[in-house]
């Protein structure tokens, strides 16, 4: 997805749920329920190591979902999230 396509897709989103995962399973279950309810975008905060596992699992389970990574304060955090 290009940056222009992303901007256009996000213009259609009314609410972006923010998830602070406590476990990969909890996050995946929550996101799956949100997607079933019509969510097209979510944000997963990267405040713990489990968040990277959750981000990877959500991306694999919902490849068309727009997934934002939150709490990115360092270039290393960005690089790690982007690599997943």
PDB file of N, CA and C in Angstrom:
ATOM      1  N   UNK A   1       0.851  -1.166   0.000  1.00  0.00           N
ATOM      2  CA  UNK A   1       0.000   0.000   0.000  1.00  0.00           C
ATOM      3  C   UNK A   1       0.905   1.240   0.000  1.00  0.00           C
ATOM      4  N   UNK A   2       0.627   2.141  -0.903  1.00  0.00           N
ATOM      5  CA  UNK A   2       1.404   3.375  -0.948  1.00  0.00           C
ATOM      6  C   UNK A   2       0.937   4.320   0.150  1.00  0.00           C
ATOM      7  N   UNK A   3       1.719   5.342   0.404  1.00  0.00           N
ATOM      8  CA  UNK A   3       1.322   6.301   1.441  1.00  0.00           C
ATOM      9  C   UNK A   3       0.045   7.033   1.043  1.00  0.00           C
ATOM     10  N   UNK A   4      -0.135   7.324  -0.231  1.00  0.00           N
ATOM     11  CA  UNK A   4      -1.381   7.971  -0.681  1.00  0.00           C
ATOM     12  C   UNK A   4      -2.580   7.061  -0.471  1.00  0.00           C
ATOM     13  N   UNK A   5      -2.414   5.784  -0.765  1.00  0.00           N
ATOM     14  CA  UNK A   5      -3.499   4.818  -0.543  1.00  0.00           C
ATOM     15  C   UNK A   5      -3.821   4.699   0.941  1.00  0.00           C
ATOM     16  N   UNK A   6      -2.793   4.715   1.773  1.00  0.00           N
ATOM     17  CA  UNK A   6      -3.004   4.648   3.218  1.00  0.00           C
ATOM     18  C   UNK A   6      -3.784   5.857   3.706  1.00  0.00           C
ATOM     19  N   UNK A   7      -3.410   7.030   3.254  1.00  0.00           N
ATOM     20  CA  UNK A   7      -4.118   8.252   3.658  1.00  0.00           C
ATOM     21  C   UNK A   7      -5.584   8.169   3.243  1.00  0.00           C
ATOM     22  N   UNK A   8      -5.833   7.730   2.037  1.00  0.00           N
ATOM     23  CA  UNK A   8      -7.221   7.622   1.563  1.00  0.00           C
ATOM     24  C   UNK A   8      -7.994   6.586   2.371  1.00  0.00           C
ATOM     25  N   UNK A   9      -7.383   5.466   2.694  1.00  0.00           N
ATOM     26  CA  UNK A   9      -8.051   4.434   3.501  1.00  0.00           C
ATOM     27  C   UNK A   9      -8.352   4.962   4.898  1.00  0.00           C
ATOM     28  N   UNK A  10      -7.403   5.681   5.493  1.00  0.00           N
ATOM     29  CA  UNK A  10      -7.610   6.200   6.843  1.00  0.00           C
ATOM     30  C   UNK A  10      -8.652   7.307   6.892  1.00  0.00           C
ATOM     31  N   UNK A  11      -8.857   8.000   5.806  1.00  0.00           N
ATOM     32  CA  UNK A  11      -9.907   9.035   5.761  1.00  0.00           C
ATOM     33  C   UNK A  11     -11.294   8.429   5.955  1.00  0.00           C
ATOM     34  N   UNK A  12     -11.433   7.154   5.641  1.00  0.00           N
ATOM     35  CA  UNK A  12     -12.724   6.467   5.760  1.00  0.00           C
ATOM     36  C   UNK A  12     -12.953   5.883   7.147  1.00  0.00           C
ATOM     37  N   UNK A  13     -11.922   5.875   7.983  1.00  0.00           N
ATOM     38  CA  UNK A  13     -12.005   5.267   9.308  1.00  0.00           C
ATOM     39  C   UNK A  13     -12.516   6.295  10.311  1.00  0.00           C
ATOM     40  N   UNK A  14     -13.546   5.950  11.050  1.00  0.00           N
ATOM     41  CA  UNK A  14     -14.112   6.857  12.056  1.00  0.00           C
ATOM     42  C   UNK A  14     -13.420   6.736  13.404  1.00  0.00           C
ATOM     43  N   UNK A  15     -13.094   5.496  13.784  1.00  0.00           N
ATOM     44  CA  UNK A  15     -12.489   5.236  15.091  1.00  0.00           C
ATOM     45  C   UNK A  15     -11.365   4.219  14.901  1.00  0.00           C
ATOM     46  N   UNK A  16     -10.234   4.469  15.564  1.00  0.00           N
ATOM     47  CA  UNK A  16      -9.146   3.502  15.545  1.00  0.00           C
ATOM     48  C   UNK A  16      -8.962   2.989  16.974  1.00  0.00           C
ATOM     49  N   UNK A  17      -9.367   1.744  17.215  1.00  0.00           N
ATOM     50  CA  UNK A  17      -9.186   1.172  18.553  1.00  0.00           C
ATOM     51  C   UNK A  17      -7.696   1.051  18.882  1.00  0.00           C
ATOM     52  N   UNK A  18      -7.342   1.376  20.110  1.00  0.00           N
ATOM     53  CA  UNK A  18      -5.965   1.266  20.591  1.00  0.00           C
ATOM     54  C   UNK A  18      -5.908   0.114  21.583  1.00  0.00           C
ATOM     55  N   UNK A  19      -4.994  -0.817  21.313  1.00  0.00           N
ATOM     56  CA  UNK A  19      -4.887  -2.017  22.134  1.00  0.00           C
ATOM     57  C   UNK A  19      -3.516  -2.040  22.792  1.00  0.00           C
ATOM     58  N   UNK A  20      -3.499  -2.226  24.095  1.00  0.00           N
ATOM     59  CA  UNK A  20      -2.263  -2.382  24.860  1.00  0.00           C
ATOM     60  C   UNK A  20      -2.212  -3.848  25.287  1.00  0.00           C
ATOM     61  N   UNK A  21      -1.617  -4.716  24.460  1.00  0.00           N
ATOM     62  CA  UNK A  21      -1.745  -6.158  24.688  1.00  0.00           C
ATOM     63  C   UNK A  21      -1.014  -6.660  25.933  1.00  0.00           C
ATOM     64  N   UNK A  22      -1.688  -7.552  26.622  1.00  0.00           N
ATOM     65  CA  UNK A  22      -1.096  -8.233  27.785  1.00  0.00           C
ATOM     66  C   UNK A  22      -0.599  -9.622  27.399  1.00  0.00           C
ATOM     67  N   UNK A  23      -1.159 -10.161  26.300  1.00  0.00           N
ATOM     68  CA  UNK A  23      -0.701 -11.436  25.743  1.00  0.00           C
ATOM     69  C   UNK A  23      -1.034 -11.444  24.255  1.00  0.00           C
ATOM     70  N   UNK A  24      -0.306 -12.274  23.530  1.00  0.00           N
ATOM     71  CA  UNK A  24      -0.545 -12.399  22.090  1.00  0.00           C
ATOM     72  C   UNK A  24      -1.963 -12.898  21.839  1.00  0.00           C
ATOM     73  N   UNK A  25      -2.383 -13.892  22.618  1.00  0.00           N
ATOM     74  CA  UNK A  25      -3.702 -14.495  22.434  1.00  0.00           C
ATOM     75  C   UNK A  25      -4.820 -13.486  22.704  1.00  0.00           C
ATOM     76  N   UNK A  26      -4.669 -12.711  23.779  1.00  0.00           N
ATOM     77  CA  UNK A  26      -5.684 -11.707  24.109  1.00  0.00           C
ATOM     78  C   UNK A  26      -5.794 -10.667  23.001  1.00  0.00           C
ATOM     79  N   UNK A  27      -4.672 -10.228  22.512  1.00  0.00           N
ATOM     80  CA  UNK A  27      -4.667  -9.218  21.463  1.00  0.00           C
ATOM     81  C   UNK A  27      -5.303  -9.757  20.188  1.00  0.00           C
ATOM     82  N   UNK A  28      -4.926 -10.952  19.793  1.00  0.00           N
ATOM     83  CA  UNK A  28      -5.475 -11.547  18.581  1.00  0.00           C
ATOM     84  C   UNK A  28      -6.978 -11.753  18.699  1.00  0.00           C
ATOM     85  N   UNK A  29      -7.433 -12.201  19.848  1.00  0.00           N
ATOM     86  CA  UNK A  29      -8.869 -12.387  20.075  1.00  0.00           C
ATOM     87  C   UNK A  29      -9.615 -11.050  20.000  1.00  0.00           C
ATOM     88  N   UNK A  30      -9.048 -10.033  20.621  1.00  0.00           N
ATOM     89  CA  UNK A  30      -9.673  -8.708  20.614  1.00  0.00           C
ATOM     90  C   UNK A  30      -9.749  -8.148  19.202  1.00  0.00           C
ATOM     91  N   UNK A  31      -8.637  -8.235  18.487  1.00  0.00           N
ATOM     92  CA  UNK A  31      -8.613  -7.706  17.120  1.00  0.00           C
ATOM     93  C   UNK A  31      -9.564  -8.493  16.221  1.00  0.00           C
ATOM     94  N   UNK A  32      -9.611  -9.790  16.373  1.00  0.00           N
ATOM     95  CA  UNK A  32     -10.532 -10.606  15.572  1.00  0.00           C
ATOM     96  C   UNK A  32     -11.976 -10.188  15.808  1.00  0.00           C
ATOM     97  N   UNK A  33     -12.324  -9.903  17.055  1.00  0.00           N
ATOM     98  CA  UNK A  33     -13.683  -9.432  17.367  1.00  0.00           C
ATOM     99  C   UNK A  33     -13.939  -8.063  16.746  1.00  0.00           C
ATOM    100  N   UNK A  34     -12.953  -7.190  16.805  1.00  0.00           N
ATOM    101  CA  UNK A  34     -13.100  -5.864  16.197  1.00  0.00           C
ATOM    102  C   UNK A  34     -13.277  -5.963  14.681  1.00  0.00           C
ATOM    103  N   UNK A  35     -12.496  -6.813  14.046  1.00  0.00           N
ATOM    104  CA  UNK A  35     -12.609  -7.001  12.600  1.00  0.00           C
ATOM    105  C   UNK A  35     -13.977  -7.585  12.254  1.00  0.00           C
ATOM    106  N   UNK A  36     -14.446  -8.546  13.040  1.00  0.00           N
ATOM    107  CA  UNK A  36     -15.777  -9.122  12.809  1.00  0.00           C
ATOM    108  C   UNK A  36     -16.857  -8.058  12.932  1.00  0.00           C
ATOM    109  N   UNK A  37     -16.610  -7.068  13.774  1.00  0.00           N
ATOM    110  CA  UNK A  37     -17.557  -5.971  13.944  1.00  0.00           C
ATOM    111  C   UNK A  37     -17.395  -4.848  12.930  1.00  0.00           C
ATOM    112  N   UNK A  38     -16.435  -4.980  12.033  1.00  0.00           N
ATOM    113  CA  UNK A  38     -16.292  -3.998  10.963  1.00  0.00           C
ATOM    114  C   UNK A  38     -15.071  -3.097  11.033  1.00  0.00           C
ATOM    115  N   UNK A  39     -14.206  -3.285  12.026  1.00  0.00           N
ATOM    116  CA  UNK A  39     -13.008  -2.446  12.131  1.00  0.00           C
ATOM    117  C   UNK A  39     -12.095  -2.697  10.934  1.00  0.00           C
ATOM    118  N   UNK A  40     -11.524  -1.633  10.410  1.00  0.00           N
ATOM    119  CA  UNK A  40     -10.586  -1.745   9.292  1.00  0.00           C
ATOM    120  C   UNK A  40      -9.184  -1.268   9.681  1.00  0.00           C
ATOM    121  N   UNK A  41      -9.055  -0.737  10.909  1.00  0.00           N
ATOM    122  CA  UNK A  41      -7.761  -0.252  11.390  1.00  0.00           C
ATOM    123  C   UNK A  41      -7.705  -0.389  12.905  1.00  0.00           C
ATOM    124  N   UNK A  42      -6.523  -0.705  13.420  1.00  0.00           N
ATOM    125  CA  UNK A  42      -6.281  -0.760  14.867  1.00  0.00           C
ATOM    126  C   UNK A  42      -4.876  -0.233  15.128  1.00  0.00           C
ATOM    127  N   UNK A  43      -4.639   0.136  16.368  1.00  0.00           N
ATOM    128  CA  UNK A  43      -3.292   0.479  16.815  1.00  0.00           C
ATOM    129  C   UNK A  43      -2.917  -0.456  17.945  1.00  0.00           C
ATOM    130  N   UNK A  44      -1.719  -0.982  17.880  1.00  0.00           N
ATOM    131  CA  UNK A  44      -1.188  -1.826  18.946  1.00  0.00           C
ATOM    132  C   UNK A  44      -0.023  -1.074  19.573  1.00  0.00           C
ATOM    133  N   UNK A  45      -0.137  -0.803  20.866  1.00  0.00           N
ATOM    134  CA  UNK A  45       0.947  -0.087  21.541  1.00  0.00           C
ATOM    135  C   UNK A  45       2.127  -1.026  21.755  1.00  0.00           C
ATOM    136  N   UNK A  46       3.308  -0.477  21.635  1.00  0.00           N
ATOM    137  CA  UNK A  46       4.535  -1.280  21.752  1.00  0.00           C
ATOM    138  C   UNK A  46       5.236  -0.991  23.067  1.00  0.00           C
ATOM    139  N   UNK A  47       4.521  -1.184  24.158  1.00  0.00           N
ATOM    140  CA  UNK A  47       5.057  -0.887  25.481  1.00  0.00           C
ATOM    141  C   UNK A  47       5.690  -2.088  26.171  1.00  0.00           C
ATOM    142  N   UNK A  48       5.624  -3.255  25.531  1.00  0.00           N
ATOM    143  CA  UNK A  48       6.206  -4.465  26.132  1.00  0.00           C
ATOM    144  C   UNK A  48       6.681  -5.389  25.021  1.00  0.00           C
ATOM    145  N   UNK A  49       7.491  -6.361  25.383  1.00  0.00           N
ATOM    146  CA  UNK A  49       7.981  -7.314  24.394  1.00  0.00           C
ATOM    147  C   UNK A  49       6.860  -8.166  23.817  1.00  0.00           C
ATOM    148  N   UNK A  50       5.829  -8.437  24.597  1.00  0.00           N
ATOM    149  CA  UNK A  50       4.710  -9.239  24.087  1.00  0.00           C
ATOM    150  C   UNK A  50       3.989  -8.497  22.956  1.00  0.00           C
ATOM    151  N   UNK A  51       4.087  -7.190  22.932  1.00  0.00           N
ATOM    152  CA  UNK A  51       3.415  -6.409  21.899  1.00  0.00           C
ATOM    153  C   UNK A  51       3.941  -6.753  20.505  1.00  0.00           C
ATOM    154  N   UNK A  52       5.228  -7.024  20.397  1.00  0.00           N
ATOM    155  CA  UNK A  52       5.789  -7.383  19.093  1.00  0.00           C
ATOM    156  C   UNK A  52       5.257  -8.733  18.624  1.00  0.00           C
ATOM    157  N   UNK A  53       5.117  -9.676  19.546  1.00  0.00           N
ATOM    158  CA  UNK A  53       4.527 -10.971  19.209  1.00  0.00           C
ATOM    159  C   UNK A  53       3.073 -10.800  18.780  1.00  0.00           C
ATOM    160  N   UNK A  54       2.364  -9.934  19.492  1.00  0.00           N
ATOM    161  CA  UNK A  54       0.960  -9.671  19.169  1.00  0.00           C
ATOM    162  C   UNK A  54       0.842  -8.995  17.806  1.00  0.00           C
ATOM    163  N   UNK A  55       1.696  -8.039  17.556  1.00  0.00           N
ATOM    164  CA  UNK A  55       1.682  -7.329  16.271  1.00  0.00           C
ATOM    165  C   UNK A  55       1.911  -8.312  15.126  1.00  0.00           C
ATOM    166  N   UNK A  56       2.872  -9.174  15.293  1.00  0.00           N
ATOM    167  CA  UNK A  56       3.173 -10.177  14.266  1.00  0.00           C
ATOM    168  C   UNK A  56       1.994 -11.129  14.053  1.00  0.00           C
ATOM    169  N   UNK A  57       1.363 -11.575  15.128  1.00  0.00           N
ATOM    170  CA  UNK A  57       0.226 -12.497  15.027  1.00  0.00           C
ATOM    171  C   UNK A  57      -0.980 -11.830  14.362  1.00  0.00           C
ATOM    172  N   UNK A  58      -1.239 -10.591  14.734  1.00  0.00           N
ATOM    173  CA  UNK A  58      -2.371  -9.864  14.147  1.00  0.00           C
ATOM    174  C   UNK A  58      -2.125  -9.630  12.658  1.00  0.00           C
ATOM    175  N   UNK A  59      -0.918  -9.248  12.317  1.00  0.00           N
ATOM    176  CA  UNK A  59      -0.595  -9.015  10.902  1.00  0.00           C
ATOM    177  C   UNK A  59      -0.782 -10.295  10.089  1.00  0.00           C
ATOM    178  N   UNK A  60      -0.385 -11.437  10.633  1.00  0.00           N
ATOM    179  CA  UNK A  60      -0.531 -12.718   9.928  1.00  0.00           C
ATOM    180  C   UNK A  60      -2.000 -13.115   9.794  1.00  0.00           C
ATOM    181  N   UNK A  61      -2.779 -12.879  10.842  1.00  0.00           N
ATOM    182  CA  UNK A  61      -4.190 -13.293  10.847  1.00  0.00           C
ATOM    183  C   UNK A  61      -5.092 -12.365  10.047  1.00  0.00           C
ATOM    184  N   UNK A  62      -4.697 -11.089   9.945  1.00  0.00           N
ATOM    185  CA  UNK A  62      -5.551 -10.092   9.282  1.00  0.00           C
ATOM    186  C   UNK A  62      -4.712  -9.242   8.326  1.00  0.00           C
ATOM    187  N   UNK A  63      -4.283  -9.830   7.208  1.00  0.00           N
ATOM    188  CA  UNK A  63      -3.359  -9.136   6.312  1.00  0.00           C
ATOM    189  C   UNK A  63      -3.917  -7.863   5.664  1.00  0.00           C
ATOM    190  N   UNK A  64      -5.222  -7.720   5.579  1.00  0.00           N
ATOM    191  CA  UNK A  64      -5.807  -6.518   4.961  1.00  0.00           C
ATOM    192  C   UNK A  64      -6.089  -5.412   5.972  1.00  0.00           C
ATOM    193  N   UNK A  65      -5.932  -5.698   7.243  1.00  0.00           N
ATOM    194  CA  UNK A  65      -6.190  -4.733   8.302  1.00  0.00           C
ATOM    195  C   UNK A  65      -5.076  -3.693   8.347  1.00  0.00           C
ATOM    196  N   UNK A  66      -5.438  -2.438   8.516  1.00  0.00           N
ATOM    197  CA  UNK A  66      -4.443  -1.390   8.724  1.00  0.00           C
ATOM    198  C   UNK A  66      -4.040  -1.461  10.194  1.00  0.00           C
ATOM    199  N   UNK A  67      -2.748  -1.683  10.437  1.00  0.00           N
ATOM    200  CA  UNK A  67      -2.256  -1.846  11.807  1.00  0.00           C
ATOM    201  C   UNK A  67      -1.230  -0.759  12.090  1.00  0.00           C
ATOM    202  N   UNK A  68      -1.536   0.061  13.081  1.00  0.00           N
ATOM    203  CA  UNK A  68      -0.597   1.080  13.517  1.00  0.00           C
ATOM    204  C   UNK A  68       0.160   0.592  14.737  1.00  0.00           C
ATOM    205  N   UNK A  69       1.403   1.030  14.851  1.00  0.00           N
ATOM    206  CA  UNK A  69       2.219   0.709  16.018  1.00  0.00           C
ATOM    207  C   UNK A  69       2.325   1.964  16.864  1.00  0.00           C
ATOM    208  N   UNK A  70       1.894   1.871  18.122  1.00  0.00           N
ATOM    209  CA  UNK A  70       1.894   3.042  18.994  1.00  0.00           C
ATOM    210  C   UNK A  70       3.033   3.035  19.987  1.00  0.00           C
ATOM    211  N   UNK A  71       3.256   4.169  20.597  1.00  0.00           N
ATOM    212  CA  UNK A  71       4.303   4.351  21.601  1.00  0.00           C
ATOM    213  C   UNK A  71       5.696   4.138  21.001  1.00  0.00           C
ATOM    214  N   UNK A  72       5.864   4.584  19.769  1.00  0.00           N
ATOM    215  CA  UNK A  72       7.165   4.475  19.103  1.00  0.00           C
ATOM    216  C   UNK A  72       7.954   5.735  19.441  1.00  0.00           C
ATOM    217  N   UNK A  73       8.949   5.562  20.308  1.00  0.00           N
ATOM    218  CA  UNK A  73       9.727   6.696  20.787  1.00  0.00           C
ATOM    219  C   UNK A  73      11.177   6.683  20.302  1.00  0.00           C
ATOM    220  N   UNK A  74      11.624   5.546  19.778  1.00  0.00           N
ATOM    221  CA  UNK A  74      13.012   5.400  19.361  1.00  0.00           C
ATOM    222  C   UNK A  74      13.085   4.817  17.951  1.00  0.00           C
ATOM    223  N   UNK A  75      14.104   5.156  17.201  1.00  0.00           N
ATOM    224  CA  UNK A  75      14.256   4.561  15.867  1.00  0.00           C
ATOM    225  C   UNK A  75      14.303   3.041  15.905  1.00  0.00           C
ATOM    226  N   UNK A  76      14.894   2.484  16.957  1.00  0.00           N
ATOM    227  CA  UNK A  76      14.982   1.020  17.069  1.00  0.00           C
ATOM    228  C   UNK A  76      13.602   0.385  17.192  1.00  0.00           C
ATOM    229  N   UNK A  77      12.701   1.047  17.902  1.00  0.00           N
ATOM    230  CA  UNK A  77      11.328   0.553  18.050  1.00  0.00           C
ATOM    231  C   UNK A  77      10.630   0.553  16.695  1.00  0.00           C
ATOM    232  N   UNK A  78      10.808   1.632  15.964  1.00  0.00           N
ATOM    233  CA  UNK A  78      10.230   1.730  14.616  1.00  0.00           C
ATOM    234  C   UNK A  78      10.758   0.618  13.726  1.00  0.00           C
ATOM    235  N   UNK A  79      12.068   0.457  13.714  1.00  0.00           N
ATOM    236  CA  UNK A  79      12.685  -0.562  12.869  1.00  0.00           C
ATOM    237  C   UNK A  79      12.193  -1.962  13.212  1.00  0.00           C
ATOM    238  N   UNK A  80      12.077  -2.255  14.500  1.00  0.00           N
ATOM    239  CA  UNK A  80      11.624  -3.588  14.926  1.00  0.00           C
ATOM    240  C   UNK A  80      10.175  -3.820  14.507  1.00  0.00           C
ATOM    241  N   UNK A  81       9.313  -2.819  14.673  1.00  0.00           N
ATOM    242  CA  UNK A  81       7.898  -2.966  14.288  1.00  0.00           C
ATOM    243  C   UNK A  81       7.766  -3.095  12.777  1.00  0.00           C
ATOM    244  N   UNK A  82       8.521  -2.327  12.036  1.00  0.00           N
ATOM    245  CA  UNK A  82       8.433  -2.359  10.576  1.00  0.00           C
ATOM    246  C   UNK A  82       8.902  -3.695  10.031  1.00  0.00           C
ATOM    247  N   UNK A  83       9.856  -4.318  10.689  1.00  0.00           N
ATOM    248  CA  UNK A  83      10.402  -5.592  10.205  1.00  0.00           C
ATOM    249  C   UNK A  83       9.425  -6.752  10.338  1.00  0.00           C
ATOM    250  N   UNK A  84       8.416  -6.625  11.168  1.00  0.00           N
ATOM    251  CA  UNK A  84       7.474  -7.737  11.386  1.00  0.00           C
ATOM    252  C   UNK A  84       6.524  -7.918  10.245  1.00  0.00           C
TER     253      UNK A  84
END
